[in-house]
């Protein structure tokens, strides 16, 4: 069975790579490039194979993705595959050894921005949809393939539009095509983010009068935040393997040399866990802000403005779609382990939607340079990875 599945997948590999190359050659950096060209490539491919699909738009009417829907011929639950087709920025293009949009194959590597994250996966998922569409009548429920953009901005506009679409079937679970061959990501820390505004009297930097600037007050707040006690957990009894983490990720304030800053802003990112959730994170940050105002009073209270919040999540090995994906990997002879990731991902967004949508957030080909220079994805393992996802989907859809 294993050899047959891989052989069938190998027949598709060339076509999967061809489509991925076309996607890589359309720059689609999150928040920078126009997404229409890369989505047009997908629309053309889907239309040419008569696959039912439609555009997704956000609340402002912006194009944020495509949704492919393959309805089975028997009643059952729907499942989804998701791969983003926007990418990280290029960074210093002069540091790359090849153009970021080259989209070529060198040896066993597909090269260019998005090769690993996640245009190769998007192409593979489109091909799996085409496979299923040819004999959909035997399937239970249906398969949705979300080809989303606005992912690398952190806005997750495509995923949000999919979840908000009243005509879309709610998926029982989602498999997200982030790369990495050895692990199936089954969870991630949540996050709570805020912007903190610190105030001080304006003044001349050369004044005889001592003026404590907003920058100095903000620096003290950074100390208070970094000295705050977070639970050390793993081993806290929750079963969640990672501990909470707080980072001050940006500071803005001041101008020139002769004026002391009267306002300074901090960005604070707290990675949360089941035992240290968003409420605990907000309480900790507000306590530090109140401590600053008590220690060094300013002309106005320090203002904490929350800007984002996602819950942590963790699936168990016997939950779907984890069980189907890991079982299919085992059939392919791949030794994979379940992993809870430190960074957040679309799985967190899904976990916080309604009563939660379970999601895996990573299994794919090996890679190098993801979000860095010289991004590339290994093609040697592509047939195995393709076969794993295809078999997992067939199992979930009850294919005889």
Short mmCIF file of C-alpha atoms in Angstrom, two decimals:
data_model
loop_
_atom_site.label_atom_id
_atom_site.label_comp_id
_atom_site.label_asym_id
_atom_site.label_seq_id
_atom_site.Cartn_x
_atom_site.Cartn_y
_atom_site.Cartn_z
CA UNK A 1 0.00 0.00 0.00
CA UNK A 2 2.79 2.42 0.96
CA UNK A 3 4.64 1.98 -2.31
CA UNK A 4 1.44 2.41 -4.32
CA UNK A 5 0.56 5.64 -2.54
CA UNK A 6 4.04 7.10 -3.00
CA UNK A 7 4.12 6.02 -6.65
CA UNK A 8 0.79 7.77 -7.29
CA UNK A 9 2.08 10.88 -5.53
CA UNK A 10 5.32 10.82 -7.51
CA UNK A 11 3.28 11.01 -10.72
CA UNK A 12 1.86 14.32 -9.47
CA UNK A 13 5.15 15.77 -8.22
CA UNK A 14 6.18 17.42 -11.47
CA UNK A 15 2.85 19.21 -11.81
CA UNK A 16 2.93 20.25 -8.14
CA UNK A 17 6.37 21.79 -8.62
CA UNK A 18 5.35 23.54 -11.85
CA UNK A 19 2.45 25.33 -10.15
CA UNK A 20 4.58 26.19 -7.11
CA UNK A 21 7.20 27.75 -9.39
CA UNK A 22 4.60 30.00 -10.98
CA UNK A 23 3.45 31.09 -7.52
CA UNK A 24 6.98 31.87 -6.34
CA UNK A 25 7.56 34.04 -9.43
CA UNK A 26 4.67 36.30 -8.37
CA UNK A 27 5.93 38.29 -5.37
CA UNK A 28 3.30 38.33 -2.64
CA UNK A 29 4.97 39.74 0.45
CA UNK A 30 2.46 40.28 3.23
CA UNK A 31 1.42 43.93 3.46
CA UNK A 32 3.74 44.93 0.60
CA UNK A 33 2.72 43.36 -2.70
CA UNK A 34 -0.61 43.16 -4.50
CA UNK A 35 -2.04 39.68 -3.92
CA UNK A 36 -4.10 39.60 -7.10
CA UNK A 37 -1.33 38.24 -9.41
CA UNK A 38 -0.50 35.23 -7.25
CA UNK A 39 -4.17 34.44 -6.68
CA UNK A 40 -4.81 34.80 -10.42
CA UNK A 41 -2.33 31.97 -11.08
CA UNK A 42 -4.32 29.75 -8.73
CA UNK A 43 -7.65 30.82 -10.21
CA UNK A 44 -6.44 29.95 -13.70
CA UNK A 45 -5.20 26.53 -12.58
CA UNK A 46 -8.41 25.72 -10.71
CA UNK A 47 -10.63 26.93 -13.54
CA UNK A 48 -8.69 24.85 -16.05
CA UNK A 49 -9.54 21.73 -14.03
CA UNK A 50 -13.16 22.69 -13.35
CA UNK A 51 -12.60 22.79 -9.60
CA UNK A 52 -15.32 24.73 -7.75
CA UNK A 53 -13.78 27.77 -6.12
CA UNK A 54 -14.55 31.35 -5.20
CA UNK A 55 -12.89 34.49 -3.95
CA UNK A 56 -12.86 35.56 -0.33
CA UNK A 57 -12.96 39.24 0.68
CA UNK A 58 -12.49 40.95 4.02
CA UNK A 59 -14.87 43.47 5.59
CA UNK A 60 -13.29 46.26 3.52
CA UNK A 61 -13.83 44.33 0.31
CA UNK A 62 -10.17 43.45 -0.18
CA UNK A 63 -9.32 40.14 -1.86
CA UNK A 64 -7.81 37.91 0.85
CA UNK A 65 -7.93 34.41 -0.53
CA UNK A 66 -9.56 31.65 -2.53
CA UNK A 67 -11.72 28.84 -1.25
CA UNK A 68 -11.97 25.51 -3.06
CA UNK A 69 -14.91 23.32 -2.03
CA UNK A 70 -15.19 19.64 -2.98
CA UNK A 71 -18.53 18.26 -1.81
CA UNK A 72 -18.78 14.53 -1.24
CA UNK A 73 -21.70 12.42 -2.35
CA UNK A 74 -22.57 11.16 1.13
CA UNK A 75 -23.48 13.00 4.36
CA UNK A 76 -20.61 13.74 6.70
CA UNK A 77 -18.34 16.35 8.20
CA UNK A 78 -16.22 18.79 6.27
CA UNK A 79 -12.46 19.07 6.71
CA UNK A 80 -10.05 21.72 5.45
CA UNK A 81 -6.53 22.06 4.12
CA UNK A 82 -4.97 25.51 4.46
CA UNK A 83 -1.83 27.00 2.94
CA UNK A 84 -0.91 30.66 2.74
CA UNK A 85 0.30 32.13 -0.55
CA UNK A 86 1.54 35.42 0.83
CA UNK A 87 5.10 35.44 2.15
CA UNK A 88 7.57 37.09 4.47
CA UNK A 89 9.52 40.10 3.10
CA UNK A 90 12.72 39.48 1.14
CA UNK A 91 14.99 41.24 3.62
CA UNK A 92 18.39 42.20 2.25
CA UNK A 93 18.16 41.01 -1.36
CA UNK A 94 21.89 41.56 -1.75
CA UNK A 95 22.50 38.83 0.81
CA UNK A 96 20.63 36.24 -1.26
CA UNK A 97 22.69 34.00 -3.54
CA UNK A 98 19.80 33.90 -6.01
CA UNK A 99 16.85 36.24 -6.76
CA UNK A 100 14.03 35.81 -4.20
CA UNK A 101 11.47 35.22 -6.97
CA UNK A 102 13.60 32.88 -9.08
CA UNK A 103 11.26 29.91 -8.64
CA UNK A 104 13.73 27.42 -10.05
CA UNK A 105 14.84 23.92 -9.10
CA UNK A 106 18.51 23.41 -8.20
CA UNK A 107 19.35 19.80 -7.46
CA UNK A 108 16.55 18.58 -5.20
CA UNK A 109 15.59 22.06 -3.98
CA UNK A 110 12.80 24.42 -5.03
CA UNK A 111 14.20 27.91 -4.52
CA UNK A 112 12.68 31.31 -3.77
CA UNK A 113 10.60 33.19 -1.24
CA UNK A 114 7.53 31.17 -0.39
CA UNK A 115 8.98 27.84 -1.53
CA UNK A 116 8.81 26.55 2.04
CA UNK A 117 6.18 28.87 3.52
CA UNK A 118 3.91 27.87 1.92
CA UNK A 119 3.51 27.94 -1.87
CA UNK A 120 4.63 24.36 -2.38
CA UNK A 121 1.98 23.24 0.11
CA UNK A 122 -0.64 25.40 -1.61
CA UNK A 123 0.14 23.70 -4.91
CA UNK A 124 0.04 20.24 -3.33
CA UNK A 125 -3.32 20.94 -1.69
CA UNK A 126 -4.79 22.11 -5.01
CA UNK A 127 -3.66 18.86 -6.61
CA UNK A 128 -5.18 16.81 -3.77
CA UNK A 129 -8.47 18.64 -4.34
CA UNK A 130 -8.27 17.75 -8.02
CA UNK A 131 -7.60 14.10 -7.13
CA UNK A 132 -10.69 13.98 -4.92
CA UNK A 133 -12.92 15.90 -7.31
CA UNK A 134 -12.64 13.19 -9.95
CA UNK A 135 -14.44 10.71 -7.69
CA UNK A 136 -16.12 12.88 -5.05
CA UNK A 137 -19.36 10.89 -5.00
CA UNK A 138 -17.78 8.20 -2.81
CA UNK A 139 -16.73 10.67 -0.10
CA UNK A 140 -18.55 11.68 3.09
CA UNK A 141 -18.92 15.38 3.86
CA UNK A 142 -16.47 17.47 1.92
CA UNK A 143 -13.04 19.04 1.63
CA UNK A 144 -12.31 22.77 1.65
CA UNK A 145 -8.93 24.09 0.53
CA UNK A 146 -8.19 27.57 1.84
CA UNK A 147 -5.57 29.48 -0.16
CA UNK A 148 -5.20 32.53 2.01
CA UNK A 149 -3.23 35.75 2.02
CA UNK A 150 -2.77 38.39 4.71
CA UNK A 151 -1.23 35.63 6.85
CA UNK A 152 2.28 37.01 7.24
CA UNK A 153 0.91 40.36 8.36
CA UNK A 154 -0.60 38.62 11.38
CA UNK A 155 -4.03 39.79 10.27
CA UNK A 156 -5.04 36.34 8.98
CA UNK A 157 -7.54 38.02 6.64
CA UNK A 158 -8.10 34.95 4.48
CA UNK A 159 -8.77 32.64 7.40
CA UNK A 160 -11.07 35.20 9.02
CA UNK A 161 -13.03 35.65 5.80
CA UNK A 162 -13.43 31.88 5.49
CA UNK A 163 -14.70 31.54 9.04
CA UNK A 164 -17.09 34.48 8.60
CA UNK A 165 -18.51 33.26 5.28
CA UNK A 166 -22.09 32.11 5.93
CA UNK A 167 -22.12 29.94 2.80
CA UNK A 168 -18.99 27.99 3.80
CA UNK A 169 -19.37 24.73 5.70
CA UNK A 170 -17.75 24.92 9.13
CA UNK A 171 -14.81 22.49 9.13
CA UNK A 172 -14.55 19.79 11.77
CA UNK A 173 -10.79 20.30 11.64
CA UNK A 174 -8.04 21.94 9.62
CA UNK A 175 -4.58 20.82 8.49
CA UNK A 176 -2.24 23.76 7.82
CA UNK A 177 0.62 23.12 5.43
CA UNK A 178 3.55 24.74 7.21
CA UNK A 179 6.78 22.86 6.41
CA UNK A 180 8.92 20.48 8.47
CA UNK A 181 9.14 16.71 8.05
CA UNK A 182 9.81 15.38 11.54
CA UNK A 183 6.96 16.96 13.48
CA UNK A 184 3.23 17.42 13.39
CA UNK A 185 2.50 20.66 15.20
CA UNK A 186 -0.53 20.06 17.43
CA UNK A 187 -0.51 23.21 19.54
CA UNK A 188 1.00 26.58 20.21
CA UNK A 189 1.28 29.21 22.88
CA UNK A 190 -1.32 31.95 22.73
CA UNK A 191 -0.57 35.63 22.80
CA UNK A 192 -1.70 38.85 24.40
CA UNK A 193 -0.33 42.07 22.96
CA UNK A 194 -0.61 45.68 24.03
CA UNK A 195 0.71 49.14 23.29
CA UNK A 196 1.65 51.07 26.44
CA UNK A 197 1.79 54.87 26.42
CA UNK A 198 4.04 56.49 29.06
CA UNK A 199 3.82 60.24 29.73
CA UNK A 200 6.14 62.89 31.20
CA UNK A 201 6.34 66.70 31.29
CA UNK A 202 7.89 68.22 28.18
CA UNK A 203 11.05 70.21 28.73
CA UNK A 204 14.36 71.46 27.39
CA UNK A 205 17.18 68.96 27.64
CA UNK A 206 19.52 71.77 28.73
CA UNK A 207 17.27 73.08 31.51
CA UNK A 208 18.64 73.49 35.03
CA UNK A 209 15.45 71.85 36.26
CA UNK A 210 15.59 68.08 36.48
CA UNK A 211 13.21 66.67 33.88
CA UNK A 212 12.42 62.95 33.89
CA UNK A 213 11.57 62.21 30.28
CA UNK A 214 9.00 59.72 29.04
CA UNK A 215 11.87 57.68 27.66
CA UNK A 216 13.40 57.34 31.13
CA UNK A 217 10.03 56.38 32.58
CA UNK A 218 9.53 53.87 29.76
CA UNK A 219 12.96 52.37 30.43
CA UNK A 220 11.98 51.84 34.06
CA UNK A 221 8.73 50.20 32.92
CA UNK A 222 10.73 47.82 30.74
CA UNK A 223 12.68 46.83 33.85
CA UNK A 224 9.50 46.26 35.83
CA UNK A 225 8.03 44.12 33.07
CA UNK A 226 11.16 42.04 32.64
CA UNK A 227 11.44 41.52 36.41
CA UNK A 228 7.82 40.36 36.71
CA UNK A 229 7.30 36.75 37.76
CA UNK A 230 5.81 34.45 35.16
CA UNK A 231 4.97 30.84 35.98
CA UNK A 232 7.78 28.51 35.09
CA UNK A 233 5.53 25.72 33.89
CA UNK A 234 6.32 22.82 32.22
CA UNK A 235 5.47 20.53 35.07
CA UNK A 236 2.67 22.78 36.32
CA UNK A 237 0.17 19.95 35.95
CA UNK A 238 -1.58 21.35 32.88
CA UNK A 239 0.22 19.06 30.43
CA UNK A 240 1.23 22.07 28.33
CA UNK A 241 4.97 21.74 27.64
CA UNK A 242 5.97 25.40 27.27
CA UNK A 243 6.14 28.28 29.73
CA UNK A 244 4.77 31.80 29.32
CA UNK A 245 7.07 34.51 27.98
CA UNK A 246 7.01 38.33 27.98
CA UNK A 247 8.93 40.47 25.49
CA UNK A 248 9.11 44.22 24.94
CA UNK A 249 9.40 44.27 21.16
CA UNK A 250 9.41 47.99 20.27
CA UNK A 251 9.89 51.41 21.82
CA UNK A 252 9.03 54.74 20.23
CA UNK A 253 9.51 58.26 21.54
CA UNK A 254 11.42 61.48 21.36
CA UNK A 255 12.73 63.65 18.55
CA UNK A 256 15.92 65.61 17.99
CA UNK A 257 18.22 66.48 20.88
CA UNK A 258 17.00 69.56 22.72
CA UNK A 259 13.52 68.43 23.85
CA UNK A 260 12.87 65.73 26.42
CA UNK A 261 10.16 63.36 25.27
CA UNK A 262 6.72 63.83 26.80
CA UNK A 263 5.33 60.54 25.43
CA UNK A 264 6.85 57.15 24.76
CA UNK A 265 5.18 53.96 23.56
CA UNK A 266 6.11 50.34 24.16
CA UNK A 267 4.94 47.22 22.34
CA UNK A 268 4.56 44.30 24.71
CA UNK A 269 4.11 40.72 23.52
CA UNK A 270 3.13 38.06 26.06
CA UNK A 271 3.03 34.41 25.00
CA UNK A 272 0.34 32.70 27.04
CA UNK A 273 -0.37 29.17 28.27
CA UNK A 274 -3.41 27.45 29.80
CA UNK A 275 -2.09 28.33 33.28
CA UNK A 276 -1.11 31.88 32.34
CA UNK A 277 -3.85 33.12 30.06
CA UNK A 278 -4.73 36.49 28.53
CA UNK A 279 -6.39 37.71 31.74
CA UNK A 280 -3.27 36.88 33.74
CA UNK A 281 -1.09 38.61 31.14
CA UNK A 282 -3.17 41.78 31.21
CA UNK A 283 -3.20 41.80 35.00
CA UNK A 284 0.59 41.50 35.12
CA UNK A 285 1.17 44.31 32.61
CA UNK A 286 -1.31 46.67 34.25
CA UNK A 287 0.26 45.97 37.65
CA UNK A 288 3.67 46.94 36.26
CA UNK A 289 2.20 50.14 34.76
CA UNK A 290 0.59 51.03 38.10
CA UNK A 291 3.89 50.34 39.84
CA UNK A 292 5.65 52.79 37.51
CA UNK A 293 3.08 55.52 38.20
CA UNK A 294 3.43 54.99 41.94
CA UNK A 295 7.23 55.05 41.84
CA UNK A 296 7.66 57.92 39.35
CA UNK A 297 4.37 59.78 38.96
CA UNK A 298 3.77 61.42 35.58
CA UNK A 299 1.40 64.12 34.38
CA UNK A 300 -1.04 61.45 33.20
CA UNK A 301 -1.52 57.77 34.05
CA UNK A 302 0.25 55.17 31.96
CA UNK A 303 -2.22 53.80 29.42
CA UNK A 304 -2.33 50.12 28.46
CA UNK A 305 -4.19 49.42 25.20
CA UNK A 306 -4.63 45.73 24.29
CA UNK A 307 -4.35 45.13 20.53
CA UNK A 308 -4.48 41.34 20.01
CA UNK A 309 -5.38 38.20 21.90
CA UNK A 310 -5.37 34.53 20.88
CA UNK A 311 -5.72 31.52 23.16
CA UNK A 312 -3.15 28.74 23.45
CA UNK A 313 -4.16 25.37 22.09
CA UNK A 314 -3.03 21.77 22.30
CA UNK A 315 -4.58 18.74 20.64
CA UNK A 316 -4.13 15.20 21.85
CA UNK A 317 -2.74 12.43 19.59
CA UNK A 318 -6.12 10.69 19.39
CA UNK A 319 -7.98 13.83 18.28
CA UNK A 320 -8.75 14.50 14.66
CA UNK A 321 -7.22 15.60 12.39
CA UNK A 322 -4.03 14.77 14.33
CA UNK A 323 -4.74 11.04 14.44
CA UNK A 324 -5.38 10.79 10.69
CA UNK A 325 -2.27 12.77 9.78
CA UNK A 326 0.05 10.84 12.09
CA UNK A 327 -1.42 7.50 11.04
CA UNK A 328 -0.88 8.36 7.38
CA UNK A 329 2.71 9.42 8.13
CA UNK A 330 3.29 6.10 9.85
CA UNK A 331 1.99 4.25 6.79
CA UNK A 332 4.52 6.18 4.72
CA UNK A 333 7.30 5.03 7.03
CA UNK A 334 7.87 8.48 8.51
CA UNK A 335 8.71 8.77 12.20
CA UNK A 336 6.97 11.98 13.25
CA UNK A 337 6.31 13.35 16.71
CA UNK A 338 3.65 15.68 18.01
CA UNK A 339 4.95 19.13 18.94
CA UNK A 340 3.59 22.22 20.65
CA UNK A 341 5.15 25.28 19.01
CA UNK A 342 6.35 28.44 20.71
CA UNK A 343 5.10 30.89 18.07
CA UNK A 344 1.39 31.37 17.47
CA UNK A 345 -0.23 30.53 14.15
CA UNK A 346 -3.59 30.20 12.43
CA UNK A 347 -4.26 27.24 14.73
CA UNK A 348 -4.65 29.74 17.59
CA UNK A 349 -7.19 31.73 15.59
CA UNK A 350 -9.13 28.53 14.88
CA UNK A 351 -8.96 27.47 18.53
CA UNK A 352 -10.58 30.75 19.54
CA UNK A 353 -13.38 30.54 16.96
CA UNK A 354 -16.68 29.59 18.57
CA UNK A 355 -16.16 26.46 20.60
CA UNK A 356 -12.88 25.84 18.80
CA UNK A 357 -11.80 24.20 15.54
CA UNK A 358 -8.95 21.68 15.99
CA UNK A 359 -5.99 22.24 13.71
CA UNK A 360 -2.58 20.85 12.98
CA UNK A 361 -0.16 23.63 12.11
CA UNK A 362 2.78 22.04 10.44
CA UNK A 363 3.93 18.99 8.57
CA UNK A 364 5.64 19.23 5.23
CA UNK A 365 8.91 18.95 3.36
CA UNK A 366 12.28 19.87 4.90
CA UNK A 367 13.35 23.47 4.30
CA UNK A 368 16.02 26.09 4.75
CA UNK A 369 15.94 29.88 4.98
CA UNK A 370 12.31 30.24 6.02
CA UNK A 371 11.75 33.99 6.66
CA UNK A 372 15.48 34.42 6.02
CA UNK A 373 17.76 34.48 3.01
CA UNK A 374 17.96 31.77 0.33
CA UNK A 375 14.64 30.15 1.20
CA UNK A 376 14.28 26.72 -0.36
CA UNK A 377 12.21 23.56 0.03
CA UNK A 378 13.39 20.00 -0.43
CA UNK A 379 11.66 18.10 -3.23
CA UNK A 380 13.06 14.66 -2.44
CA UNK A 381 10.39 14.08 0.20
CA UNK A 382 7.53 15.70 -1.73
CA UNK A 383 5.92 12.41 -2.88
CA UNK A 384 5.83 11.11 0.70
CA UNK A 385 4.39 14.33 2.10
CA UNK A 386 1.81 14.51 -0.68
CA UNK A 387 0.80 10.89 -0.06
CA UNK A 388 0.46 11.53 3.69
CA UNK A 389 -1.94 14.44 3.26
CA UNK A 390 -3.90 12.70 0.54
CA UNK A 391 -4.32 9.55 2.63
CA UNK A 392 -5.22 11.55 5.76
CA UNK A 393 -7.93 13.42 3.85
CA UNK A 394 -9.33 10.20 2.37
CA UNK A 395 -9.45 8.64 5.82
CA UNK A 396 -11.25 11.65 7.28
CA UNK A 397 -13.74 11.67 4.43
CA UNK A 398 -14.46 7.97 4.85
CA UNK A 399 -13.30 6.92 1.41
CA UNK A 400 -13.95 3.20 0.91
#
